Short mmCIF file of C-alpha atoms in Angstrom, two decimals:
data_model
loop_
_atom_site.label_atom_id
_atom_site.label_comp_id
_atom_site.label_asym_id
_atom_site.label_seq_id
_atom_site.Cartn_x
_atom_site.Cartn_y
_atom_site.Cartn_z
CA UNK W 21 -112.66 -74.07 -179.19
CA UNK W 22 -115.09 -75.20 -176.48
CA UNK W 23 -116.73 -72.18 -174.81
CA UNK W 24 -119.66 -74.08 -173.26
CA UNK W 25 -119.64 -73.43 -169.54
CA UNK W 26 -118.41 -76.32 -167.36
CA UNK W 27 -117.30 -76.37 -163.70
CA UNK W 28 -113.97 -74.65 -163.26
CA UNK W 29 -112.46 -77.77 -161.64
CA UNK W 30 -113.03 -79.69 -164.88
CA UNK W 31 -111.99 -76.91 -167.20
CA UNK W 32 -108.78 -76.46 -165.22
CA UNK W 33 -107.74 -80.01 -166.08
CA UNK W 34 -108.30 -79.29 -169.77
CA UNK W 35 -106.05 -76.24 -169.44
CA UNK W 36 -103.32 -78.31 -167.82
CA UNK W 37 -103.54 -80.84 -170.64
CA UNK W 38 -103.37 -78.06 -173.24
CA UNK W 39 -100.05 -77.03 -171.67
CA UNK W 40 -98.71 -80.59 -171.75
CA UNK W 41 -99.16 -81.07 -168.02
CA UNK W 42 -100.75 -84.51 -168.13
CA UNK W 43 -99.22 -85.79 -164.88
CA UNK W 44 -99.93 -84.28 -161.47
CA UNK W 45 -97.86 -85.10 -158.40
CA UNK W 46 -99.41 -84.55 -155.03
CA UNK W 47 -100.97 -85.47 -151.73
CA UNK W 48 -104.73 -84.95 -151.32
CA UNK W 49 -106.71 -82.82 -148.88
CA UNK W 50 -110.33 -82.00 -148.16
CA UNK W 51 -110.34 -78.52 -149.66
CA UNK W 52 -109.15 -80.00 -152.97
CA UNK W 53 -111.60 -82.89 -152.93
CA UNK W 54 -113.89 -81.64 -155.70
CA UNK W 55 -110.96 -80.93 -157.97
CA UNK W 56 -109.34 -84.30 -157.21
CA UNK W 57 -112.65 -86.04 -157.88
CA UNK W 58 -112.59 -84.43 -161.33
CA UNK W 59 -108.96 -85.49 -161.75
CA UNK W 60 -109.93 -89.10 -161.07
CA UNK W 61 -112.57 -88.94 -163.80
CA UNK W 62 -110.41 -87.17 -166.39
CA UNK W 63 -109.14 -89.03 -169.41
CA UNK W 64 -105.43 -88.97 -170.30
CA UNK W 65 -104.52 -87.37 -167.01
CA UNK W 66 -102.52 -89.12 -164.28
CA UNK W 67 -102.28 -88.43 -160.56
CA UNK W 68 -99.10 -89.69 -158.88
CA UNK W 69 -99.69 -90.05 -155.16
CA UNK W 70 -97.00 -89.40 -152.57
CA UNK W 71 -97.38 -89.97 -148.85
CA UNK W 72 -96.04 -86.54 -147.88
CA UNK W 73 -95.81 -83.23 -149.71
CA UNK W 74 -92.00 -83.01 -149.59
CA UNK W 75 -91.84 -86.30 -151.48
CA UNK W 76 -94.41 -85.13 -154.05
CA UNK W 77 -92.42 -81.92 -154.61
CA UNK W 78 -89.17 -83.86 -154.98
CA UNK W 79 -90.66 -86.26 -157.53
CA UNK W 80 -92.09 -83.33 -159.49
CA UNK W 81 -88.67 -81.63 -159.43
CA UNK W 82 -86.97 -84.76 -160.77
CA UNK W 83 -89.61 -85.22 -163.46
CA UNK W 84 -89.24 -81.63 -164.68
CA UNK W 85 -85.46 -81.86 -164.74
CA UNK W 86 -85.56 -85.13 -166.65
CA UNK W 87 -88.12 -83.97 -169.23
CA UNK W 88 -86.73 -80.47 -169.63
CA UNK W 89 -90.25 -79.05 -169.29
CA UNK W 90 -92.64 -78.04 -166.54
CA UNK W 91 -94.17 -80.33 -163.93
CA UNK W 92 -97.46 -80.01 -162.09
CA UNK W 93 -97.55 -80.27 -158.29
CA UNK W 94 -100.64 -80.25 -156.06
CA UNK W 95 -100.26 -79.44 -152.36
CA UNK W 96 -102.90 -79.31 -149.64
CA UNK W 97 -103.70 -75.84 -148.38
CA UNK W 98 -101.37 -74.19 -145.86
CA UNK W 99 -100.22 -77.32 -144.06
CA UNK W 100 -99.30 -79.09 -147.28
CA UNK W 101 -97.61 -76.03 -148.72
CA UNK W 102 -95.66 -75.71 -145.50
CA UNK W 103 -94.47 -79.29 -145.79
CA UNK W 104 -93.33 -78.69 -149.35
CA UNK W 105 -91.53 -75.38 -148.86
CA UNK W 106 -88.09 -76.87 -148.21
CA UNK W 107 -88.20 -78.78 -151.48
CA UNK W 108 -89.62 -75.77 -153.33
CA UNK W 109 -86.58 -73.82 -152.18
CA UNK W 110 -84.45 -76.47 -153.93
CA UNK W 111 -86.48 -75.93 -157.09
CA UNK W 112 -86.18 -72.16 -156.85
CA UNK W 113 -82.39 -72.29 -156.47
CA UNK W 114 -82.14 -74.86 -159.24
CA UNK W 115 -84.55 -73.06 -161.60
CA UNK W 116 -86.95 -76.00 -161.91
CA UNK W 117 -90.20 -74.95 -163.68
CA UNK W 118 -92.84 -76.30 -161.31
CA UNK W 119 -96.48 -75.24 -161.54
CA UNK W 120 -97.70 -75.60 -157.96
CA UNK W 121 -101.37 -75.43 -157.01
CA UNK W 122 -103.06 -75.65 -153.64
CA UNK W 123 -106.67 -75.34 -152.62
CA UNK W 124 -108.37 -73.52 -149.82
CA UNK W 125 -111.92 -73.72 -148.48
CA UNK W 126 -113.16 -70.73 -150.46
CA UNK W 127 -113.25 -66.98 -150.92
CA UNK W 128 -116.58 -66.83 -149.13
CA UNK W 129 -114.91 -68.02 -145.90
CA UNK W 130 -112.05 -65.49 -145.86
CA UNK W 131 -113.54 -63.36 -143.09
CA UNK W 132 -114.06 -66.30 -140.72
CA UNK W 133 -110.37 -67.07 -139.96
CA UNK W 134 -111.38 -70.71 -139.78
CA UNK W 135 -109.39 -73.91 -139.33
CA UNK W 136 -106.47 -74.12 -141.81
CA UNK W 137 -107.04 -70.54 -143.00
CA UNK W 138 -103.77 -68.82 -143.88
CA UNK W 139 -102.21 -66.52 -146.46
CA UNK W 140 -101.01 -69.09 -148.99
CA UNK W 141 -99.57 -66.48 -151.33
CA UNK W 142 -97.42 -64.98 -148.58
CA UNK W 143 -96.18 -68.45 -147.66
CA UNK W 144 -95.26 -69.29 -151.24
CA UNK W 145 -93.64 -66.01 -152.29
CA UNK W 146 -90.17 -66.61 -150.77
CA UNK W 147 -89.76 -69.93 -152.62
CA UNK W 148 -91.35 -69.13 -155.99
CA UNK W 149 -90.93 -66.78 -158.95
CA UNK W 150 -94.61 -65.89 -158.88
CA UNK W 151 -97.42 -66.51 -156.42
CA UNK W 152 -101.08 -65.57 -156.68
CA UNK W 153 -104.60 -66.57 -155.71
CA UNK W 154 -107.53 -66.80 -158.06
CA UNK W 155 -110.64 -65.08 -156.69
CA UNK W 156 -112.81 -64.73 -159.80
CA UNK W 157 -114.09 -67.80 -161.68
CA UNK W 158 -113.66 -65.94 -164.98
CA UNK W 159 -109.87 -65.83 -164.64
CA UNK W 160 -108.87 -69.34 -163.57
CA UNK W 161 -107.38 -70.45 -166.88
CA UNK W 162 -105.94 -67.02 -167.65
CA UNK W 163 -104.02 -67.17 -164.36
CA UNK W 164 -102.76 -70.69 -164.97
CA UNK W 165 -101.49 -69.74 -168.44
CA UNK W 166 -99.65 -66.78 -166.93
CA UNK W 167 -98.11 -69.04 -164.29
CA UNK W 168 -96.96 -71.59 -166.89
CA UNK W 169 -95.41 -68.82 -168.96
CA UNK W 170 -93.52 -67.43 -165.98
CA UNK W 171 -92.33 -70.87 -164.87
CA UNK W 172 -90.86 -71.67 -168.29
CA UNK W 173 -89.37 -68.27 -169.11
CA UNK W 174 -85.69 -67.99 -168.09
CA UNK W 175 -84.73 -67.73 -165.37
CA UNK W 176 -87.04 -70.68 -164.91
CA UNK W 177 -88.48 -71.54 -161.54
CA UNK W 178 -91.49 -72.69 -159.52
CA UNK W 179 -94.74 -70.71 -159.51
CA UNK W 180 -97.73 -70.99 -157.20
CA UNK W 181 -101.48 -70.55 -157.69
CA UNK W 182 -103.99 -70.85 -154.85
CA UNK W 183 -107.31 -72.24 -156.05
CA UNK W 184 -110.26 -71.73 -153.67
CA UNK W 185 -112.82 -74.52 -153.78
CA UNK W 186 -115.80 -72.22 -154.41
CA UNK W 187 -114.05 -70.58 -157.37
CA UNK W 188 -113.44 -74.00 -158.96
CA UNK W 189 -117.05 -75.05 -158.33
CA UNK W 190 -118.39 -72.14 -160.39
CA UNK W 191 -119.20 -72.60 -164.07
CA UNK W 192 -116.36 -71.49 -166.34
CA UNK W 193 -116.50 -70.63 -170.04
CA UNK W 194 -112.91 -69.42 -170.54
CA UNK W 195 -111.23 -70.66 -173.72
CA UNK W 196 -108.77 -73.52 -173.26
CA UNK W 197 -105.58 -72.40 -175.00
CA UNK W 198 -101.93 -73.36 -174.53
CA UNK W 199 -99.80 -70.83 -172.70
CA UNK W 200 -97.48 -68.70 -174.82
CA UNK W 201 -93.86 -68.98 -173.66
CA UNK W 202 -91.62 -66.30 -175.20
CA UNK W 203 -88.58 -67.37 -177.16
CA UNK W 204 -85.38 -66.30 -175.44
CA UNK W 205 -82.69 -67.41 -177.90
CA UNK W 206 -81.40 -63.85 -177.90
CA UNK W 207 -78.12 -63.22 -179.71
CA UNK W 208 -75.78 -60.45 -178.54
CA UNK W 209 -74.84 -57.67 -180.94
CA UNK W 210 -71.67 -58.09 -183.04
CA UNK W 211 -70.12 -55.13 -181.25
CA UNK W 212 -70.65 -56.64 -177.80
CA UNK W 213 -69.27 -60.01 -178.92
CA UNK W 214 -66.25 -58.24 -180.38
CA UNK W 215 -65.69 -56.48 -177.08
CA UNK W 216 -65.92 -59.80 -175.19
CA UNK W 217 -63.38 -61.38 -177.54
CA UNK W 218 -61.07 -58.38 -177.10
CA UNK W 219 -61.20 -58.69 -173.30
CA UNK W 220 -60.55 -62.44 -173.26
CA UNK W 221 -58.19 -63.11 -176.18
CA UNK W 222 -55.03 -61.78 -174.52
CA UNK W 223 -55.49 -63.70 -171.29
CA UNK W 224 -52.53 -65.86 -170.32
CA UNK W 225 -54.37 -67.55 -167.43
CA UNK W 226 -58.02 -67.66 -168.53
CA UNK W 227 -60.79 -69.33 -166.54
CA UNK W 228 -64.38 -70.10 -167.51
CA UNK W 229 -67.09 -70.38 -164.82
CA UNK W 230 -70.28 -72.11 -165.93
CA UNK W 231 -73.65 -73.11 -164.53
CA UNK W 232 -76.90 -74.72 -165.59
CA UNK W 233 -77.79 -71.88 -167.93
CA UNK W 234 -75.44 -73.65 -170.34
CA UNK W 235 -77.40 -76.91 -170.10
CA UNK W 236 -80.76 -75.16 -170.43
CA UNK W 237 -79.55 -73.46 -173.59
CA UNK W 238 -78.03 -76.67 -174.98
CA UNK W 239 -74.70 -74.87 -175.29
CA UNK W 240 -72.33 -77.67 -174.24
CA UNK W 241 -70.58 -77.90 -177.62
CA UNK W 242 -70.27 -74.12 -177.94
CA UNK W 243 -68.85 -73.90 -174.41
CA UNK W 244 -66.23 -76.54 -175.16
CA UNK W 245 -65.26 -74.74 -178.38
CA UNK W 246 -64.70 -71.41 -176.61
CA UNK W 247 -62.79 -73.06 -173.76
CA UNK W 248 -60.49 -74.82 -176.23
CA UNK W 249 -59.89 -71.63 -178.24
CA UNK W 250 -58.88 -69.86 -175.04
CA UNK W 251 -57.12 -72.83 -173.47
CA UNK W 252 -59.15 -72.00 -170.36
CA UNK W 253 -59.84 -74.13 -167.32
CA UNK W 254 -63.58 -74.66 -166.82
CA UNK W 255 -65.06 -74.72 -163.32
CA UNK W 256 -68.72 -75.45 -162.65
CA UNK W 257 -70.49 -73.07 -160.27
CA UNK W 258 -73.90 -73.81 -158.75
CA UNK W 259 -74.12 -76.55 -161.34
CA UNK W 260 -76.31 -79.65 -161.24
CA UNK W 261 -76.60 -80.71 -164.89
CA UNK W 262 -74.07 -81.73 -167.55
CA UNK W 263 -72.67 -78.43 -168.84
CA UNK W 264 -69.39 -79.89 -170.08
CA UNK W 265 -68.46 -83.55 -170.37
CA UNK W 266 -66.62 -84.89 -167.34
CA UNK W 267 -63.95 -86.34 -169.62
CA UNK W 268 -63.09 -83.00 -171.21
CA UNK W 269 -59.50 -82.21 -170.22
CA UNK W 270 -60.31 -78.56 -169.44
CA UNK W 271 -63.08 -79.43 -166.98
CA UNK W 272 -61.73 -78.89 -163.48
CA UNK W 273 -64.78 -79.79 -161.41
CA UNK W 274 -67.03 -77.83 -159.07
CA UNK W 275 -66.04 -74.75 -157.10
CA UNK W 276 -68.26 -75.96 -154.27
CA UNK W 277 -71.01 -74.19 -152.38
CA UNK W 278 -69.66 -73.84 -148.86
CA UNK W 279 -66.52 -71.73 -148.57
CA UNK W 280 -65.64 -68.57 -150.49
CA UNK W 281 -61.86 -68.84 -149.91
CA UNK W 282 -61.89 -72.10 -151.90
CA UNK W 283 -63.47 -70.40 -154.92
CA UNK W 284 -61.07 -67.47 -154.57
CA UNK W 285 -58.15 -69.89 -154.63
CA UNK W 286 -59.40 -71.40 -157.89
CA UNK W 287 -60.01 -68.13 -159.75
CA UNK W 288 -57.73 -65.65 -158.02
CA UNK W 289 -54.84 -66.14 -160.44
CA UNK W 290 -56.88 -65.71 -163.62
CA UNK W 291 -56.31 -62.64 -165.77
CA UNK W 292 -59.34 -63.31 -167.97
CA UNK W 293 -62.64 -64.71 -166.65
CA UNK W 294 -65.69 -65.76 -168.66
CA UNK W 295 -68.84 -66.46 -166.63
CA UNK W 296 -71.70 -68.23 -168.43
CA UNK W 297 -75.14 -69.26 -167.19
CA UNK W 298 -74.52 -68.90 -163.47
CA UNK W 299 -73.98 -66.42 -160.69
CA UNK W 300 -70.83 -65.94 -158.66
CA UNK W 301 -70.56 -67.16 -156.08
CA UNK W 302 -73.13 -69.37 -154.34
CA UNK W 303 -71.20 -70.28 -151.18
CA UNK W 304 -72.85 -70.44 -147.78
CA UNK W 305 -69.82 -68.56 -146.39
CA UNK W 306 -68.83 -66.34 -149.35
CA UNK W 307 -65.83 -64.13 -149.87
CA UNK W 308 -67.12 -60.59 -149.43
CA UNK W 309 -64.34 -58.94 -151.38
CA UNK W 310 -63.95 -59.65 -155.09
CA UNK W 311 -62.19 -63.01 -155.59
CA UNK W 312 -60.77 -61.85 -158.92
CA UNK W 313 -57.29 -60.42 -159.04
CA UNK W 314 -56.90 -56.66 -159.73
CA UNK W 315 -56.89 -55.98 -163.45
CA UNK W 316 -58.51 -59.27 -164.41
CA UNK W 317 -60.94 -58.88 -167.31
CA UNK W 318 -64.35 -60.35 -166.50
CA UNK W 319 -67.13 -61.08 -169.02
CA UNK W 320 -70.51 -62.38 -167.79
CA UNK W 321 -73.10 -63.96 -170.14
CA UNK W 322 -76.54 -64.95 -168.86
CA UNK W 323 -80.19 -64.72 -169.84
CA UNK W 324 -80.87 -63.77 -166.22
CA UNK W 325 -79.71 -60.17 -166.17
CA UNK W 326 -80.26 -60.02 -162.40
CA UNK W 327 -77.29 -62.33 -161.84
CA UNK W 328 -74.85 -60.34 -163.98
CA UNK W 329 -72.54 -58.36 -161.68
CA UNK W 330 -74.91 -59.09 -158.79
CA UNK W 331 -72.11 -59.62 -156.29
CA UNK W 332 -68.91 -58.46 -158.01
CA UNK W 333 -68.27 -55.93 -160.81
CA UNK W 334 -67.58 -57.19 -164.33
CA UNK W 335 -66.06 -55.48 -167.34
CA UNK W 336 -68.81 -56.60 -169.72
CA UNK W 337 -72.22 -58.09 -169.05
CA UNK W 338 -74.26 -59.62 -171.86
CA UNK W 339 -77.92 -60.49 -171.30
CA UNK W 340 -78.10 -63.14 -173.99
CA UNK W 341 -78.75 -66.82 -174.64
CA UNK W 342 -75.57 -68.74 -173.76
CA UNK W 343 -75.65 -70.87 -176.91
CA UNK W 344 -76.07 -67.91 -179.24
CA UNK W 345 -73.47 -65.85 -177.38
CA UNK W 346 -70.87 -68.62 -177.15
CA UNK W 347 -71.32 -69.53 -180.80
CA UNK W 348 -70.78 -65.91 -181.82
CA UNK W 349 -67.83 -65.55 -179.45
CA UNK W 350 -66.15 -68.65 -180.87
CA UNK W 351 -66.53 -67.24 -184.37
CA UNK W 352 -64.92 -63.94 -183.45
CA UNK W 353 -62.10 -65.61 -181.51
CA UNK W 354 -61.34 -67.79 -184.54
CA UNK W 355 -60.76 -64.60 -186.53
CA UNK W 356 -59.00 -62.49 -183.92
CA UNK W 357 -56.63 -64.80 -182.05
CA UNK W 358 -53.05 -64.24 -183.11
CA UNK W 359 -50.79 -67.19 -183.96
CA UNK W 360 -49.03 -66.67 -180.64
CA UNK W 361 -52.30 -66.66 -178.69
CA UNK W 362 -53.46 -69.82 -180.50
CA UNK W 363 -50.20 -71.57 -179.69
CA UNK W 364 -50.40 -70.59 -176.02
CA UNK W 365 -54.00 -71.82 -175.79
CA UNK W 366 -53.10 -75.11 -177.48
CA UNK W 367 -50.23 -75.56 -175.02
CA UNK W 368 -52.53 -75.05 -172.04
CA UNK W 369 -54.97 -77.59 -173.48
CA UNK W 370 -52.14 -80.06 -174.06
CA UNK W 371 -50.95 -79.73 -170.46
CA UNK W 372 -54.44 -80.49 -169.12
CA UNK W 373 -54.85 -83.41 -171.54
CA UNK W 374 -51.62 -85.03 -170.33
CA UNK W 375 -52.50 -84.35 -166.69
CA UNK W 376 -55.89 -86.01 -167.17
CA UNK W 377 -54.28 -89.10 -168.74
CA UNK W 378 -51.82 -89.44 -165.85
CA UNK W 379 -54.55 -88.96 -163.26
CA UNK W 380 -56.69 -91.67 -164.84
CA UNK W 381 -53.79 -94.13 -164.75
CA UNK W 382 -52.97 -93.29 -161.14
CA UNK W 383 -56.41 -94.03 -159.66
CA UNK W 384 -56.61 -97.70 -158.69
CA UNK W 385 -59.79 -99.24 -157.32
CA UNK W 386 -59.59 -98.92 -153.52
CA UNK W 387 -61.49 -102.16 -153.03
CA UNK W 388 -64.15 -100.75 -150.69
CA UNK W 389 -67.71 -102.05 -150.97
CA UNK W 390 -68.87 -98.80 -152.60
CA UNK W 391 -66.00 -98.73 -155.10
CA UNK W 392 -66.64 -102.34 -156.11
CA UNK W 393 -70.38 -101.68 -156.37
CA UNK W 394 -69.87 -98.64 -158.59
CA UNK W 395 -67.22 -100.27 -160.75
CA UNK W 396 -69.48 -103.29 -161.29
CA UNK W 397 -72.47 -101.08 -162.08
CA UNK W 398 -70.41 -99.12 -164.61
CA UNK W 399 -69.18 -102.33 -166.24
CA UNK W 400 -72.61 -103.97 -166.35
CA UNK W 401 -74.32 -100.92 -167.85
CA UNK W 402 -71.46 -99.51 -169.94
CA UNK W 403 -72.42 -96.20 -168.37
CA UNK W 404 -75.82 -96.18 -170.08
CA UNK W 405 -77.97 -94.98 -167.20
CA UNK W 406 -79.40 -91.86 -165.60
CA UNK W 407 -77.88 -90.93 -162.24
CA UNK W 408 -79.65 -88.79 -159.67
CA UNK W 409 -76.85 -87.88 -157.28
CA UNK W 410 -77.44 -86.87 -153.68
CA UNK W 411 -74.50 -88.92 -152.44
CA UNK W 412 -72.82 -85.71 -151.19
CA UNK W 413 -69.51 -86.80 -149.61
CA UNK W 414 -69.61 -89.98 -151.73
CA UNK W 415 -70.34 -88.04 -154.94
CA UNK W 416 -66.66 -87.90 -156.00
CA UNK W 417 -66.61 -91.71 -156.01
CA UNK W 418 -69.95 -91.93 -157.83
CA UNK W 419 -68.80 -89.57 -160.58
CA UNK W 420 -65.43 -91.30 -160.85
CA UNK W 421 -67.09 -94.54 -161.98
CA UNK W 422 -70.22 -92.98 -163.51
CA UNK W 423 -68.90 -89.71 -164.94
CA UNK W 424 -71.41 -87.09 -166.12
CA UNK W 425 -70.79 -87.21 -169.87
CA UNK W 426 -74.06 -86.71 -171.73
CA UNK W 427 -76.74 -84.08 -171.12
CA UNK W 428 -79.71 -85.63 -169.39
CA UNK W 429 -77.77 -88.57 -167.94
CA UNK W 430 -76.81 -86.91 -164.67
CA UNK W 431 -78.62 -84.71 -162.14
CA UNK W 432 -76.97 -83.42 -158.99
CA UNK W 433 -78.75 -82.26 -155.87
CA UNK W 434 -78.94 -78.50 -155.44
CA UNK W 435 -80.36 -75.91 -153.08
CA UNK W 436 -78.52 -76.96 -149.94
CA UNK W 437 -81.13 -79.10 -148.17
CA UNK W 438 -81.49 -82.87 -148.07
CA UNK W 439 -84.05 -85.27 -149.48
CA UNK W 440 -84.15 -84.79 -153.25
CA UNK W 441 -82.16 -87.89 -154.28
CA UNK W 442 -84.72 -90.66 -154.00
CA UNK W 443 -87.84 -88.75 -155.13
CA UNK W 444 -85.76 -87.18 -157.91
CA UNK W 445 -84.92 -90.65 -159.19
CA UNK W 446 -88.62 -91.60 -159.14
CA UNK W 447 -89.46 -88.52 -161.21
CA UNK W 448 -86.62 -89.15 -163.66
CA UNK W 449 -87.69 -92.78 -164.15
CA UNK W 450 -91.29 -91.75 -164.75
CA UNK W 451 -90.01 -89.33 -167.39
CA UNK W 452 -87.80 -92.01 -169.00
CA UNK W 453 -89.43 -95.40 -168.34
CA UNK W 454 -87.14 -97.17 -170.83
CA UNK W 455 -83.91 -95.98 -169.18
CA UNK W 456 -82.15 -97.37 -166.12
CA UNK W 457 -82.36 -94.71 -163.39
CA UNK W 458 -80.37 -94.98 -160.17
CA UNK W 459 -80.76 -92.54 -157.30
CA UNK W 460 -77.90 -92.20 -154.80
CA UNK W 461 -78.44 -90.67 -151.36
CA UNK W 462 -76.66 -90.63 -148.05
CA UNK W 463 -78.24 -92.44 -145.14
CA UNK W 464 -79.23 -89.09 -143.61
CA UNK W 465 -80.63 -87.57 -146.79
CA UNK W 466 -82.55 -90.68 -147.76
CA UNK W 467 -84.54 -90.62 -144.52
CA UNK W 468 -86.02 -87.22 -145.35
CA UNK W 469 -88.04 -88.70 -148.20
CA UNK W 470 -87.85 -92.50 -147.90
CA UNK W 471 -91.60 -92.73 -148.63
CA UNK W 472 -90.70 -92.14 -152.29
CA UNK W 473 -90.14 -95.90 -152.55
CA UNK W 474 -93.82 -96.49 -151.75
CA UNK W 475 -94.85 -94.14 -154.57
CA UNK W 476 -92.51 -95.97 -156.94
CA UNK W 477 -94.08 -99.32 -156.03
CA UNK W 478 -97.67 -98.04 -156.19
CA UNK W 479 -97.24 -96.57 -159.66
CA UNK W 480 -94.92 -99.23 -161.11
CA UNK W 481 -91.94 -96.88 -161.43
CA UNK W 482 -88.92 -99.18 -161.50
CA UNK W 483 -86.25 -96.78 -160.25
CA UNK W 484 -83.26 -98.14 -158.35
CA UNK W 485 -81.92 -96.65 -155.12
CA UNK W 486 -78.55 -96.75 -153.39
CA UNK W 487 -77.96 -95.68 -149.79
CA UNK W 488 -74.38 -94.50 -149.22
CA UNK W 489 -74.37 -95.51 -145.58
CA UNK W 490 -71.68 -93.98 -143.36
CA UNK W 491 -74.01 -93.82 -140.33
CA UNK W 492 -73.62 -90.06 -139.94
CA UNK W 493 -74.18 -86.65 -141.45
CA UNK W 494 -70.65 -86.80 -142.86
CA UNK W 495 -70.85 -83.45 -144.64
CA UNK W 496 -71.43 -81.78 -141.27
CA UNK W 497 -68.32 -83.50 -139.91
CA UNK W 498 -66.30 -82.08 -142.81
CA UNK W 499 -67.76 -78.59 -142.46
CA UNK W 500 -67.25 -78.28 -138.72
CA UNK W 501 -63.66 -79.47 -139.14
CA UNK W 502 -63.16 -76.51 -141.49
CA UNK W 503 -64.82 -74.26 -138.90
CA UNK W 504 -62.39 -75.47 -136.22
CA UNK W 505 -59.37 -74.88 -138.48
CA UNK W 506 -60.46 -71.34 -139.38
CA UNK W 507 -60.91 -70.41 -135.73
CA UNK W 508 -57.92 -72.24 -134.29
CA UNK W 509 -60.12 -74.62 -132.31
CA UNK W 510 -58.47 -77.92 -131.38
CA UNK W 511 -60.00 -81.01 -132.92
CA UNK W 512 -62.36 -82.90 -130.63
CA UNK W 513 -65.24 -85.38 -131.05
CA UNK W 514 -67.89 -84.33 -133.51
CA UNK W 515 -71.26 -83.25 -132.06
CA UNK W 516 -73.47 -86.17 -131.16
CA UNK W 517 -76.25 -84.72 -133.29
CA UNK W 518 -74.20 -85.59 -136.39
CA UNK W 519 -74.21 -89.32 -135.53
CA UNK W 520 -76.82 -91.66 -137.03
CA UNK W 521 -75.45 -95.00 -135.81
CA UNK W 522 -77.76 -95.45 -132.80
CA UNK W 523 -80.13 -97.13 -133.37
CA UNK W 524 -78.97 -98.65 -136.63
CA UNK W 525 -81.40 -98.19 -139.54
CA UNK W 526 -82.39 -101.26 -141.53
CA UNK W 527 -82.68 -99.62 -144.94
CA UNK W 528 -83.36 -102.86 -146.82
CA UNK W 529 -86.04 -103.76 -144.28
CA UNK W 530 -87.61 -100.33 -144.68
CA UNK W 531 -87.67 -100.81 -148.44
CA UNK W 532 -89.49 -104.12 -148.03
CA UNK W 533 -91.95 -102.52 -145.61
CA UNK W 534 -92.82 -100.00 -148.36
CA UNK W 535 -93.33 -102.76 -150.95
CA UNK W 536 -89.93 -102.60 -152.65
CA UNK W 537 -87.07 -105.07 -152.51
CA UNK W 538 -83.67 -104.42 -151.01
CA UNK W 539 -80.37 -105.83 -149.86
CA UNK W 540 -77.41 -104.75 -147.71
CA UNK W 541 -73.77 -104.77 -148.78
CA UNK W 542 -71.21 -104.95 -145.98
CA UNK W 543 -68.21 -106.52 -147.70
CA UNK W 544 -66.57 -105.92 -151.09
CA UNK W 545 -67.27 -109.49 -152.25
CA UNK W 546 -71.02 -108.88 -151.77
CA UNK W 547 -71.14 -105.83 -154.02
CA UNK W 548 -71.09 -107.44 -157.47
CA UNK W 549 -73.95 -109.81 -156.60
CA UNK W 550 -75.98 -106.89 -155.26
CA UNK W 551 -75.59 -105.07 -158.57
CA UNK W 552 -76.81 -108.14 -160.38
CA UNK W 553 -79.88 -108.49 -158.19
CA UNK W 554 -80.68 -104.79 -158.52
CA UNK W 555 -80.47 -104.84 -162.31
CA UNK W 556 -82.40 -108.10 -162.64
CA UNK W 557 -85.29 -107.04 -160.41
CA UNK W 558 -88.21 -105.71 -162.49
CA UNK W 559 -89.40 -103.15 -159.93
CA UNK W 560 -88.00 -100.64 -157.46
CA UNK W 561 -84.93 -102.00 -155.69
CA UNK W 562 -82.68 -100.58 -152.96
CA UNK W 563 -79.10 -101.40 -152.06
CA UNK W 564 -77.71 -100.28 -148.70
CA UNK W 565 -73.93 -100.03 -149.17
CA UNK W 566 -71.90 -99.74 -145.98
CA UNK W 567 -69.06 -97.21 -146.10
#
């Protein structure tokens, strides 16, 4: 253990490396200049430059999601943190473990209220699990280890540490040790599992609601086993990873994040509800009354005890690891289900299996440029690729041809704001350089963070990008149409602020201006060739597909 005093800015890098944080995403600033000078000189440590902090935060988010670990993000003081806050909100809602650092001029200047002075901790608190500022050079590494631990402990999420320049310039003799992250594979007691089985076994119309806590726990197989034993429909809630294979006959899709009445319609008939690894419900316009029917038995399993019964009462809440809990629940159900209950569950599963087969046969290719592009991409890759999906209104088509089957092969945007699709794909490709990674974004969403293509070119990150170009904020069209229906307002032209057609954006030209290559697809017979060019190109490549 090296206890010889060295400048804190250098020792900090050794601490990051001890925690496996060998890549830093960021955008530089003057108050971080000494630290970034040390970064440039450090061995086995990489700085990935983005042209704006939102892009850096989005790439870090994608990298963390693709690796399953933490990612390191550097922002510049208050202005840089302010630029990144929207993307940090995405990470907070999606439980991405980001370790975010930002510099300031120094503790010695606090009383001066000088240029760029601001309360960084207060700015960061609403979008992080933990936010602090180091003011003593003897506690720099201690604070970073605490932040890493908090970021990686479920419920995971971003953390923030402000690092004043004068603190990092001081000599530091703290020991460099990896952070200790507590194990959370907590199993529920046999009695509580027995109670859960008792509540769910007799259900004639069971439903399972799942979120990304299942994926984090690696509980996909255990979830499928419980769903099959119960013969229960599975809906994904606030979900952005593969929690159950898209091809599973009991998977019924997403509840959505906009309108509570839609979720109520999906779950209101259930007499037994199992909630795992999510909260209910995440809609922008939620149902204030309980969406569950009177007398329905509700069991909620999550490592995040805060989310259990947060919005609606449940009959049993288990603060436990989803994999451990589902495995135990499956074992008890195997023993307790009566022959009649098993037969009823098998019948429900059979109905969904036959419905899925008929639906697959009844979905012909509609021949649009996007459908042909996606079908060709699926055929050329045999589905062996990583998809970062911010296609929004085009997502149903994307997942039809590129269904989310395997954990790690699909990441969906989350958090409610735009701009994560393209930087997320850059981060995922950096995490998996040997895999094909394709990021999908709408024309509106892509323009929030288009500079991500420049970062991909600069650092040789050969991600591919697809613009789903309908020349509008189509999701806003859909949402305001719902607003009109609910309020009895006659249909009329959509607000002009939703329209992106004037002036037309040359997405392929923008890609070339940033150093990448690109092409535009206007007709179905151009789509297959565009796929071929995209796959053959050795570097970043963008396809603008007209919808």
